[in-house]
Short mmCIF file of C-alpha atoms in Angstrom, two decimals:
data_model
loop_
_atom_site.label_atom_id
_atom_site.label_comp_id
_atom_site.label_asym_id
_atom_site.label_seq_id
_atom_site.Cartn_x
_atom_site.Cartn_y
_atom_site.Cartn_z
CA MET A 29 85.14 112.43 103.39
CA LYS A 30 86.65 113.26 99.99
CA LYS A 31 89.82 111.26 100.71
CA THR A 32 87.73 108.31 101.96
CA LEU A 33 85.72 108.32 98.75
CA ILE A 34 88.89 108.45 96.62
CA LEU A 35 90.44 105.56 98.59
CA CYS A 36 87.29 103.46 98.19
CA LEU A 37 87.24 104.02 94.41
CA PHE A 38 90.95 103.15 94.13
CA LEU A 39 90.55 100.05 96.29
CA CYS A 40 87.56 98.82 94.30
CA ALA A 41 89.36 99.29 91.00
CA THR A 42 92.55 97.68 92.31
CA TYR A 43 90.57 94.68 93.72
CA VAL A 44 88.88 94.03 90.40
CA VAL A 45 92.11 94.24 88.47
CA PHE A 46 94.18 92.10 90.79
CA SER A 47 91.43 89.53 91.22
CA GLN A 48 91.51 89.16 87.43
CA ARG A 49 95.30 88.86 87.38
CA ILE A 50 95.34 86.19 90.00
CA SER A 51 93.03 83.92 88.06
CA PRO A 52 95.13 81.49 86.01
CA LEU A 53 92.55 81.64 83.19
CA SER A 54 92.72 85.39 82.73
CA ARG A 55 96.41 86.06 83.42
CA PRO A 56 98.79 86.23 80.46
CA SER A 57 102.26 84.71 80.52
CA ASP A 58 105.17 86.71 82.00
CA SER A 59 104.80 90.41 81.18
CA LEU A 60 105.45 93.65 82.93
CA LYS A 61 103.21 95.56 80.52
CA THR A 62 99.89 96.64 81.88
CA GLU A 63 97.07 98.93 80.90
CA PRO A 64 97.84 102.63 81.45
CA PHE A 65 94.65 102.97 83.57
CA ILE A 66 95.91 100.32 86.01
CA ASN A 67 99.36 101.88 86.29
CA THR A 68 97.75 105.26 86.97
CA ILE A 69 95.81 103.68 89.79
CA GLU A 70 98.90 102.06 91.24
CA GLN A 71 100.92 105.30 91.14
CA SER A 72 97.98 107.20 92.71
CA MET A 73 97.68 104.60 95.45
CA LYS A 74 101.42 104.97 96.24
CA PHE A 75 100.99 108.78 96.67
CA PHE A 76 97.86 108.21 98.78
CA TYR A 77 99.61 105.73 101.09
CA ALA A 78 102.65 108.05 101.47
CA ASP A 79 100.31 110.82 102.61
CA TYR A 80 98.13 108.48 104.71
CA LEU A 81 101.10 107.19 106.74
CA LYS A 82 102.04 110.74 107.72
CA GLN A 83 98.66 111.46 109.25
CA SER A 84 98.74 111.51 113.06
CA ASN A 85 97.59 113.75 115.85
CA TYR A 86 100.18 113.01 118.55
CA ASP A 87 102.55 115.68 117.25
CA SER A 88 99.95 118.39 117.65
CA ILE A 89 99.00 117.17 121.14
CA ILE A 90 102.60 117.01 122.35
CA SER A 91 103.29 120.44 120.84
CA ALA A 92 100.20 121.92 122.50
CA LEU A 93 101.23 120.50 125.90
CA LYS A 94 104.80 121.87 125.40
CA TYR A 95 106.49 118.64 126.37
CA GLU A 96 110.23 118.29 126.24
CA PRO A 97 111.62 114.95 124.91
CA LYS A 98 112.55 113.66 128.36
CA ASP A 99 109.31 114.66 130.10
CA LEU A 100 107.43 111.81 131.83
CA PRO A 101 103.97 113.19 132.53
CA THR A 102 101.82 111.71 135.28
CA PHE A 103 98.31 112.71 136.34
CA SER A 104 96.04 112.53 139.37
CA ASP A 105 93.69 109.63 140.01
CA GLU A 106 90.83 111.92 139.17
CA VAL A 107 92.23 112.59 135.69
CA TYR A 108 92.79 108.87 135.06
CA CYS A 109 89.29 108.01 136.23
CA GLN A 110 87.80 110.76 134.08
CA ARG A 111 89.59 109.43 130.97
CA LEU A 112 88.51 105.86 131.67
CA GLU A 113 84.90 107.06 132.05
CA GLU A 114 85.17 108.85 128.65
CA MET A 115 86.47 105.63 127.12
CA SER A 116 83.55 103.70 128.64
CA GLN A 117 81.11 106.09 127.05
CA ARG A 118 82.44 105.16 123.62
CA THR A 119 82.34 101.39 124.01
CA PRO A 120 80.26 98.56 125.51
CA PHE A 121 83.26 97.71 127.68
CA HIS A 122 83.31 98.82 131.32
CA MET A 123 86.63 100.59 131.82
CA ASP A 124 86.19 100.48 135.57
CA CYS A 125 88.25 102.88 137.66
CA ASN A 126 89.06 101.17 140.96
CA PRO A 127 92.23 100.64 143.03
CA THR A 128 93.23 97.53 141.03
CA THR A 129 92.78 99.22 137.67
CA LEU A 130 94.56 102.39 138.83
CA SER A 131 97.53 100.39 140.21
CA THR A 132 97.91 98.48 136.91
CA LEU A 133 97.49 101.65 134.83
CA LYS A 134 100.15 103.48 136.81
CA PHE A 135 102.51 100.50 136.35
CA PHE A 136 102.02 100.82 132.56
CA VAL A 137 102.54 104.57 132.71
CA ASP A 138 105.80 104.13 134.60
CA GLN A 139 107.23 100.83 133.33
CA ARG A 140 105.63 100.17 129.93
CA ARG A 141 106.46 103.35 127.95
CA GLN A 142 108.93 101.55 125.61
CA PHE A 143 106.47 98.69 125.17
CA THR A 144 103.76 101.22 124.19
CA ARG A 145 106.12 102.81 121.62
CA ILE A 146 106.87 99.41 120.07
CA ILE A 147 103.19 98.41 119.93
CA LEU A 148 102.28 101.74 118.30
CA GLY A 149 104.92 101.08 115.65
CA ARG A 150 103.52 97.60 114.93
CA ALA A 151 99.90 98.65 115.09
CA PRO A 152 99.60 100.05 111.48
CA LEU A 153 100.39 96.56 110.13
CA TYR A 154 97.58 94.88 112.08
CA PHE A 155 94.99 97.26 113.56
CA ASP A 156 93.15 97.98 110.29
CA LEU A 157 92.82 94.26 109.73
CA PHE A 158 91.50 93.81 113.30
CA LYS A 159 88.99 96.65 112.88
CA ASP A 160 87.61 95.21 109.62
CA LYS A 161 87.17 91.77 111.13
CA LEU A 162 85.63 93.05 114.32
CA ALA A 163 83.21 95.21 112.37
CA GLU A 164 82.32 92.19 110.19
CA TYR A 165 81.22 90.31 113.30
CA GLY A 166 79.60 93.30 115.00
CA LEU A 167 82.17 93.33 117.87
CA PRO A 168 83.65 96.33 119.75
CA ILE A 169 86.76 97.64 118.04
CA GLU A 170 88.44 97.98 121.43
CA LEU A 171 88.99 94.20 121.24
CA ARG A 172 91.97 94.99 119.03
CA PHE A 173 93.82 95.83 122.24
CA LEU A 174 93.40 92.17 123.33
CA ALA A 175 96.07 91.04 120.85
CA VAL A 176 98.42 93.58 122.47
CA ILE A 177 98.37 91.88 125.85
CA GLU A 178 98.21 88.42 124.32
CA SER A 179 101.16 88.61 121.92
CA GLY A 180 102.56 92.13 121.79
CA LEU A 181 101.46 92.03 118.07
CA ARG A 182 104.00 89.33 117.21
CA PRO A 183 102.45 86.51 115.22
CA GLN A 184 105.21 83.99 115.86
CA ILE A 185 105.31 84.28 119.64
CA LYS A 186 104.58 81.05 121.54
CA SER A 187 103.73 80.83 125.28
CA LYS A 188 105.07 78.26 127.71
CA ALA A 189 101.70 76.49 127.62
CA GLY A 190 101.87 76.17 123.80
CA ALA A 191 99.54 79.03 122.76
CA LEU A 192 100.64 80.56 119.50
CA GLY A 193 100.05 83.57 117.26
CA LEU A 194 98.69 87.09 117.53
CA TRP A 195 95.67 85.77 119.46
CA GLN A 196 97.52 82.97 121.31
CA PHE A 197 95.37 80.01 120.32
CA MET A 198 96.01 76.61 121.96
CA TYR A 199 96.30 73.74 119.47
CA LYS A 200 92.92 72.21 120.24
CA THR A 201 91.11 75.54 120.35
CA GLY A 202 92.64 76.43 116.97
CA LEU A 203 91.43 73.17 115.48
CA TYR A 204 87.93 73.79 116.85
CA PHE A 205 87.80 77.16 115.03
CA GLY A 206 89.18 75.70 111.79
CA LEU A 207 92.84 76.71 112.05
CA GLU A 208 94.92 74.09 110.14
CA GLU A 209 98.33 72.86 111.28
CA ASN A 210 100.70 70.46 109.52
CA SER A 211 104.46 70.13 108.89
CA TYR A 212 104.56 73.24 106.71
CA VAL A 213 101.66 75.44 107.91
CA ASP A 214 100.24 76.65 111.18
CA GLU A 215 97.27 78.96 110.65
CA ARG A 216 97.38 80.17 114.20
CA MET A 217 100.23 82.41 112.96
CA ASP A 218 98.20 83.65 110.00
CA PRO A 219 97.03 87.21 110.89
CA ASP A 220 93.89 87.09 108.78
CA LYS A 221 92.66 83.60 109.63
CA ALA A 222 93.61 83.78 113.31
CA THR A 223 91.83 87.14 113.66
CA ASP A 224 88.71 85.67 112.04
CA ALA A 225 88.81 82.71 114.49
CA ALA A 226 89.36 85.06 117.47
CA CYS A 227 86.29 87.11 116.47
CA ARG A 228 84.11 83.96 116.33
CA PHE A 229 85.47 82.76 119.68
CA LEU A 230 84.94 86.13 121.40
CA LYS A 231 81.42 86.50 119.98
CA GLN A 232 80.62 82.99 121.29
CA LEU A 233 82.00 83.84 124.77
CA TYR A 234 79.98 87.11 124.96
CA GLY A 235 76.88 85.14 123.98
CA ILE A 236 77.47 82.90 127.00
CA TYR A 237 78.20 85.50 129.66
CA GLY A 238 76.57 88.71 128.38
CA ASP A 239 79.47 90.70 129.95
CA TRP A 240 82.56 91.67 127.99
CA ASN A 241 84.89 91.56 130.99
CA LEU A 242 83.78 88.02 131.84
CA ALA A 243 84.14 87.10 128.16
CA LEU A 244 87.77 88.30 128.31
CA ALA A 245 88.36 86.29 131.43
CA ALA A 246 87.00 83.20 129.67
CA TYR A 247 89.21 83.88 126.66
CA ASN A 248 92.24 83.77 128.99
CA ALA A 249 91.34 81.04 131.46
CA GLY A 250 88.79 79.04 129.44
CA PRO A 251 84.99 78.88 130.05
CA GLY A 252 85.40 75.99 132.49
CA ASN A 253 87.46 77.97 134.98
CA VAL A 254 85.14 81.00 134.70
CA ASN A 255 82.12 78.80 135.31
CA LYS A 256 83.75 77.32 138.43
CA ALA A 257 84.52 80.89 139.69
CA ILE A 258 80.89 81.98 139.09
CA VAL A 259 79.64 79.04 141.21
CA LYS A 260 82.14 79.80 144.01
CA SER A 261 81.09 83.49 143.99
CA GLY A 262 77.49 82.57 144.64
CA ASN A 263 76.49 82.89 141.01
CA LYS A 264 77.54 86.52 140.63
CA LYS A 265 77.29 87.95 137.11
CA THR A 266 79.99 90.60 136.84
CA TYR A 267 83.78 90.25 136.44
CA TRP A 268 84.68 92.18 139.54
CA GLU A 269 82.42 90.08 141.74
CA VAL A 270 83.76 86.83 140.25
CA ARG A 271 87.40 88.00 140.01
CA PRO A 272 88.60 86.78 143.51
CA PHE A 273 87.72 83.21 142.55
CA LEU A 274 89.50 83.24 139.18
CA PRO A 275 93.02 81.85 138.55
CA LYS A 276 95.70 84.38 139.64
CA GLU A 277 96.81 85.16 136.02
CA THR A 278 93.23 85.86 135.01
CA GLN A 279 92.67 88.18 137.96
CA GLY A 280 95.20 90.52 136.33
CA TYR A 281 94.00 89.96 132.76
CA VAL A 282 91.18 92.49 132.53
CA PRO A 283 93.12 95.21 134.42
CA ASN A 284 96.00 94.68 131.96
CA PHE A 285 93.55 94.98 129.05
CA ILE A 286 92.19 98.28 130.46
CA ALA A 287 95.65 99.68 131.06
CA ALA A 288 96.82 98.76 127.57
CA ALA A 289 93.67 100.32 126.06
CA TYR A 290 94.29 103.49 128.07
CA MET A 291 97.96 103.80 127.06
CA LEU A 292 97.26 103.30 123.36
CA THR A 293 94.47 105.88 123.51
CA TYR A 294 96.27 108.52 125.53
CA HIS A 295 99.93 107.93 124.57
CA ALA A 296 100.35 111.46 123.25
CA GLU A 297 99.25 112.92 126.57
CA HIS A 298 102.01 110.85 128.19
CA ASN A 299 104.64 112.12 125.69
CA ILE A 300 105.04 108.74 124.02
CA ILE A 301 105.96 108.94 120.33
CA PRO A 302 105.34 105.78 118.31
CA MET A 303 108.22 103.96 116.76
CA GLU A 304 108.32 104.33 112.96
CA ALA A 305 106.06 101.83 111.21
CA LYS A 306 107.84 99.78 108.55
CA THR A 307 104.71 98.91 106.65
CA HIS A 308 101.00 99.81 106.75
CA ASN A 309 98.35 97.14 106.25
CA ALA A 310 96.97 99.16 103.37
CA GLN A 311 100.29 98.76 101.53
CA LEU A 312 99.98 94.93 101.39
CA ASP A 313 98.56 92.72 98.67
CA THR A 314 98.20 88.96 98.22
CA ILE A 315 98.61 86.38 95.46
CA CYS A 316 97.38 82.78 95.85
CA LEU A 317 99.72 80.26 94.16
CA ASN A 318 98.51 77.02 92.57
CA LYS A 319 101.83 75.20 92.94
CA GLY A 320 104.27 74.59 95.73
CA VAL A 321 107.29 76.92 95.68
CA HIS A 322 110.24 77.84 97.87
CA MET A 323 110.52 81.37 99.18
CA GLU A 324 114.03 81.41 97.76
CA SER A 325 112.55 81.25 94.27
CA VAL A 326 110.16 84.09 95.09
CA ALA A 327 113.08 86.12 96.47
CA LEU A 328 114.97 85.72 93.19
CA VAL A 329 112.15 86.42 90.83
CA ALA A 330 110.86 89.54 92.70
CA ASN A 331 114.28 90.85 93.96
CA TRP A 332 112.78 90.46 97.40
CA ASP A 333 114.65 89.90 100.68
CA LEU A 334 114.00 86.39 102.02
CA SER A 335 113.73 87.53 105.64
CA GLU A 336 111.03 90.03 104.62
CA ILE A 337 109.08 87.34 102.79
CA LYS A 338 109.08 85.20 105.95
CA GLU A 339 108.15 88.25 108.07
CA PHE A 340 105.03 88.98 105.99
CA ASN A 341 104.05 85.28 105.80
CA PRO A 342 104.37 83.91 109.37
CA ILE A 343 101.87 81.13 108.60
CA TYR A 344 104.68 79.01 106.97
CA LYS A 345 106.86 77.07 109.42
CA THR A 346 109.68 76.77 106.86
CA THR A 347 110.59 78.64 103.65
CA PHE A 348 108.56 76.11 101.62
CA ILE A 349 105.02 77.12 100.55
CA PRO A 350 103.18 73.85 99.90
CA LYS A 351 100.61 73.16 97.21
CA SER A 352 96.96 73.20 98.32
CA GLU A 353 93.67 72.63 96.53
CA LYS A 354 92.44 75.98 97.91
CA GLY A 355 95.65 77.72 96.93
CA ARG A 356 98.35 78.86 99.33
CA CYS A 357 98.62 82.64 99.48
CA LEU A 358 101.65 84.90 99.65
CA SER A 359 101.36 88.40 101.16
CA GLY A 360 103.73 91.35 100.87
CA PRO A 361 104.18 94.94 99.68
CA LEU A 362 102.23 95.91 96.65
CA ASP A 363 105.24 96.33 94.36
CA LYS A 364 106.66 92.89 95.22
CA ILE A 365 103.35 91.03 94.78
CA TYR A 366 102.90 92.97 91.51
CA LEU A 367 106.13 91.43 90.23
CA VAL A 368 105.26 87.92 91.40
CA ILE A 369 101.90 88.14 89.64
CA HIS A 370 103.47 89.17 86.34
CA LEU A 371 106.37 86.72 86.59
CA GLU A 372 104.48 83.73 88.02
CA ASP A 373 105.37 81.52 85.06
CA SER A 374 109.06 82.24 85.49
CA LEU A 375 108.70 81.53 89.22
CA TYR A 376 107.41 78.02 88.48
CA ALA A 377 110.07 77.44 85.83
CA ILE A 378 112.87 78.33 88.26
CA GLU A 379 111.28 76.17 90.96
CA LYS A 380 110.99 73.15 88.65
CA GLN A 381 114.52 73.52 87.23
CA LYS A 382 116.12 73.93 90.64
CA TYR A 383 114.06 71.72 92.92
CA GLY A 384 112.44 69.26 90.46
CA ARG A 385 108.93 68.43 91.56
CA TYR A 386 107.02 70.89 93.75
CA VAL A 387 107.32 68.92 96.94
CA ALA A 388 110.88 69.36 98.16
CA PRO A 389 110.60 70.68 101.75
CA ILE A 390 114.23 71.69 102.29
CA PRO A 391 116.16 73.81 99.74
CA PRO A 392 119.82 72.92 99.04
CA PRO A 393 122.35 75.22 100.65
CA LYS A 394 123.33 78.50 99.00
CA VAL A 395 120.36 78.33 96.60
CA LEU A 396 120.41 82.01 95.78
CA ASP A 397 124.13 82.07 95.01
CA THR A 398 123.74 79.09 92.69
CA LEU A 399 120.71 80.55 90.94
CA ILE A 400 122.34 83.93 90.40
CA LYS A 401 125.47 82.32 88.87
CA ASN A 402 123.37 80.10 86.62
CA ASP A 403 123.05 81.98 83.31
CA SER A 404 120.40 79.55 81.96
CA ILE A 405 118.14 80.40 84.90
CA LYS A 406 118.79 84.10 84.55
CA ASN A 407 117.45 83.88 81.04
CA LEU A 408 114.18 82.50 82.34
CA VAL A 409 113.50 85.61 84.38
CA PRO A 410 112.52 88.73 82.41
CA ILE A 411 112.90 90.82 85.54
CA ASN A 412 116.65 90.75 85.03
CA GLN A 413 116.06 93.14 82.14
CA TYR A 414 115.22 95.78 84.76
CA GLN A 415 116.90 97.47 87.65
CA TYR A 416 115.39 99.54 90.42
CA TYR A 417 116.09 102.80 92.19
CA THR A 418 114.55 103.90 95.46
CA VAL A 419 113.89 107.67 95.60
CA LYS A 420 115.74 109.52 98.38
CA ALA A 421 115.27 112.97 99.86
CA GLY A 422 116.22 115.73 97.37
CA ASP A 423 116.17 113.45 94.29
CA LYS A 424 114.98 114.97 91.03
CA ILE A 425 113.75 113.01 88.04
CA ASN A 426 116.12 114.71 85.59
CA VAL A 427 119.16 113.92 87.75
CA ILE A 428 118.10 110.27 88.03
CA ALA A 429 117.59 110.15 84.26
CA GLN A 430 121.09 111.57 83.63
CA THR A 431 122.63 109.16 86.16
CA TYR A 432 121.22 106.12 84.41
CA LYS A 433 121.72 107.59 80.93
CA VAL A 434 118.03 107.50 80.03
CA THR A 435 115.48 110.22 79.18
CA ILE A 436 112.83 111.62 81.43
CA ASP A 437 110.25 110.38 78.94
CA GLU A 438 111.59 106.79 79.28
CA LEU A 439 111.41 106.98 83.06
CA THR A 440 107.87 108.37 82.86
CA GLU A 441 106.80 105.61 80.46
CA TRP A 442 108.38 102.71 82.36
CA ASN A 443 106.84 103.86 85.62
CA LYS A 444 103.57 105.29 84.23
CA LEU A 445 104.15 108.56 86.05
CA SER A 446 101.44 111.17 85.72
CA SER A 447 103.82 113.98 86.78
CA PRO A 448 107.62 114.51 87.29
CA ASN A 449 107.08 114.77 91.08
CA LEU A 450 108.59 111.92 93.07
CA TYR A 451 108.19 110.94 96.76
CA VAL A 452 110.75 109.55 99.22
CA GLY A 453 110.77 105.74 99.15
CA GLN A 454 109.23 105.46 95.65
CA SER A 455 110.60 102.56 93.65
CA LEU A 456 111.45 103.41 90.02
CA THR A 457 111.85 100.75 87.33
CA ILE A 458 114.79 101.43 84.99
CA LYS A 459 115.28 99.22 81.96
CA LYS A 460 118.85 98.02 81.56
CA ALA A 461 120.45 99.17 78.29
CA ALA A 462 121.50 96.39 75.96
CA VAL A 463 125.29 96.26 75.69
CA PRO A 464 126.36 95.20 72.18
CA ALA A 465 129.06 92.57 71.99
CA PRO A 466 132.37 94.02 70.83
CA VAL A 467 133.12 93.51 67.18
CA PRO A 468 136.62 92.14 66.57
CA THR A 469 138.75 94.53 64.53
CA PRO A 470 140.54 92.78 61.60
CA LYS A 471 144.28 93.01 61.72
CA PRO A 472 145.60 95.35 58.99
CA VAL A 473 147.81 93.82 56.29
CA VAL A 474 151.28 95.28 56.62
CA THR A 475 153.13 95.88 53.33
CA PRO A 476 156.81 96.89 53.32
CA LYS A 477 157.42 100.50 52.32
CA PRO A 478 160.49 101.75 50.45
CA VAL A 479 163.09 103.48 52.55
CA VAL A 480 162.79 107.24 52.08
CA THR A 481 165.35 109.74 53.36
CA PRO A 482 163.44 111.99 55.73
CA LYS A 483 163.34 115.67 54.94
CA PRO A 484 164.16 118.19 57.62
CA VAL A 485 161.12 118.94 59.65
CA VAL A 486 159.95 122.50 59.60
CA THR A 487 158.05 123.41 62.69
CA PRO A 488 155.07 125.58 61.75
CA LYS A 489 154.26 128.62 63.82
CA PRO A 490 151.39 128.02 66.13
CA PRO A 491 148.23 129.78 64.97
CA LYS A 492 146.85 132.57 67.05
CA PRO A 493 144.30 131.23 69.60
CA THR A 494 140.76 132.00 68.53
CA PRO A 495 138.33 132.96 71.27
CA PRO A 496 135.66 130.33 72.00
CA PRO A 497 132.35 131.04 70.32
CA PRO A 498 129.70 132.53 72.55
CA PRO A 499 127.25 129.95 73.94
CA GLN A 500 124.46 129.32 71.48
CA LYS A 501 120.92 129.53 72.56
CA LYS A 502 118.72 126.61 71.68
CA TYR A 503 114.96 126.82 71.29
CA TYR A 504 112.03 124.43 71.10
CA SER A 505 109.02 125.11 68.95
CA VAL A 506 105.75 124.19 70.74
CA LYS A 507 103.74 121.53 68.99
CA SER A 508 100.06 120.55 69.11
CA GLY A 509 99.22 118.92 72.43
CA ASP A 510 102.34 120.27 74.23
CA ASN A 511 102.19 121.88 77.63
CA PHE A 512 104.96 123.45 79.67
CA SER A 513 105.64 120.27 81.74
CA GLN A 514 105.77 118.07 78.63
CA VAL A 515 108.29 120.41 76.92
CA ALA A 516 110.46 120.21 80.06
CA ARG A 517 110.40 116.38 80.13
CA LYS A 518 111.08 116.13 76.40
CA ASN A 519 114.30 118.12 76.82
CA ASN A 520 115.47 116.50 80.08
CA LEU A 521 114.72 119.60 82.11
CA THR A 522 112.68 120.07 85.26
CA PHE A 523 109.72 122.37 85.31
CA GLU A 524 111.67 124.97 87.34
CA GLU A 525 114.74 124.81 85.07
CA LEU A 526 112.63 125.49 81.97
CA LYS A 527 110.88 128.27 83.76
CA LYS A 528 114.19 129.98 84.69
CA LEU A 529 115.29 129.80 81.03
CA ASN A 530 112.07 131.50 79.98
CA PRO A 531 111.44 134.40 82.44
CA GLY A 532 108.17 136.17 81.99
CA ILE A 533 106.53 133.29 80.13
CA ASN A 534 103.03 132.28 81.20
CA VAL A 535 103.66 128.61 82.03
CA ASN A 536 99.93 127.87 82.14
CA THR A 537 99.36 128.89 78.53
CA VAL A 538 101.65 127.97 75.66
CA TYR A 539 100.64 128.15 71.99
CA ILE A 540 101.58 126.23 68.89
CA GLY A 541 104.71 127.63 67.28
CA GLN A 542 105.82 129.48 70.43
CA LYS A 543 109.63 129.37 70.87
CA LEU A 544 110.84 128.25 74.31
CA ARG A 545 114.47 128.47 75.24
CA ILE A 546 115.86 125.08 76.29
CA LYS A 547 119.60 125.71 76.48
#
C-alpha cells in the first residue's frame, strides 16, 4: 500500500511536469537544466522502477516445489479442472473444463512452453496498458490474454487475411473504430489506440450476446458468422452449444484463449521462467511533436538507436514522423524522451538543415554518418557537450569519477543524485571537459656564443640517499551543514573508505570543527 501511494504521488508530479514541458508555450529553448525537485523525482522513479521490475513470485513457487531446470511438470485432469474453476471464480469468463479445453490445454503445456516464456517476457511492456484500458471500459482484465492468441504481443504482425497489430484489426474494422491509416501511419499498430479500439469493440460484442465466450467468437469470426451459427443451432445462447456450427478456426479460438490464460496464470507451477523483459511499460514516456521529423534526426539528438525508436513506435510505417494538426507522438524510455523534450529546438534545426521542409518522406542514404561528420550541425546540438556512462555491477561512484577525471560532487550535481548509491543500468551524464587549443610556442632567437675552451669535468660524488618521508596524514575540518556522506563526497571518497580512515567515529553525528582523516 505504501509503495502504491508513493508511485501515485511520483506519477502525478511527473505528469504535471512533463505536460508542462510538452506545451510549446511553456517550454524554454534547448536546455538540460531543470528544477532540483523534478530531478529528484526522476531519480526516485528510476530507483522505484529498478525495484519494481525485480518483483515476481515465480521464483518462490519454483523453489517451494523444488523443481530442477529441466523438469517438465504435468498434472492430472482433476488438478487442471480445479485450477480452471478457481480462475472462473475470479472472472466473469467461463473457463469451462471439458475434453476440448483439456486437450488444448495439454497441447500448450507440452508444445507451447517456449511461446509462454516469450510472451511473459513481452508482457511487462503491454499488460499494464491493457489493464488500464480494460478497467477504463469496465471490462474483465482477463481480456488481456486475447492479444496473446491474436498477435503473440507483436504490434507489427500481419495475418494472411490482412489483419494487423496487437489486436489484429482488419482495415475496415479499424476505420469503423477510428484507427487512421495513410502512407506514413497505421494506427492499428499503435498499442494505445488499438487497445482502446479493441475495448470498444469487445464491449459492443458483449452487449449484443451477453456471453463473453460468444463475444470472443464474434471478435474472431465476425458477428455475421456467429449469428448464422446461432440460427443453425436452434437459437442456442451459449458458446459450447453454438460451437459446432462456427467456422473451424473459431471452434478452436475460445479453447486457445482458455489455455493461454491458464499457462500465463500457472506458468510457475509448470516450471516456466519468463524471458527477461527489456522494458516495462512504466518506464516509457511520450512527447507529441508539432512538426514532421525523421527518426534519424531523433536518433542523433538523443543518442538513441534507430532500431529502438522504430520498436517503440510501430505506428509509423517508415522512419518519417509526419506533421499532424493533433500532433504526432513519439514514445520511448524516460531518459530518451527527456532529452528530446529539452533539445526539441535542436531537433527541428537539424531536420530543417538536413532535409529542408518537413515533408521529405525518404531520408538520403547514410544520414547519420553525414550528420556526425558535419561540424556545423554538431554545433547546433548541445547534447554533444555531454557523454554518458551506464552503471555496471560493482561500479562505485568514486571510481567512475576518477576514470572520467571529475569530482564526485560534479557527478552528483549533473545527475541530481540524492545519495552516492548507484544501481545497475543507471545512465550517468558526464560533462565533457573543454580541451583548450594548443598555444604555439615562439621560436627562440639564437645568438652565436663565443667559443670557450671547456674545463675538465669533475664528477661530483653522489649524495647519500635520503629515506622517503613518512606518509603524511591529511585531515578535514567539519563545517556547518556537513554530514559524514558529504565529507566523503567532497574528498572523492566513498562512505566506507572514509569510515575505515576514521575507526571509532560515530558516522551519524559529526560536529563543527571535528577533524576527520581523509588521507
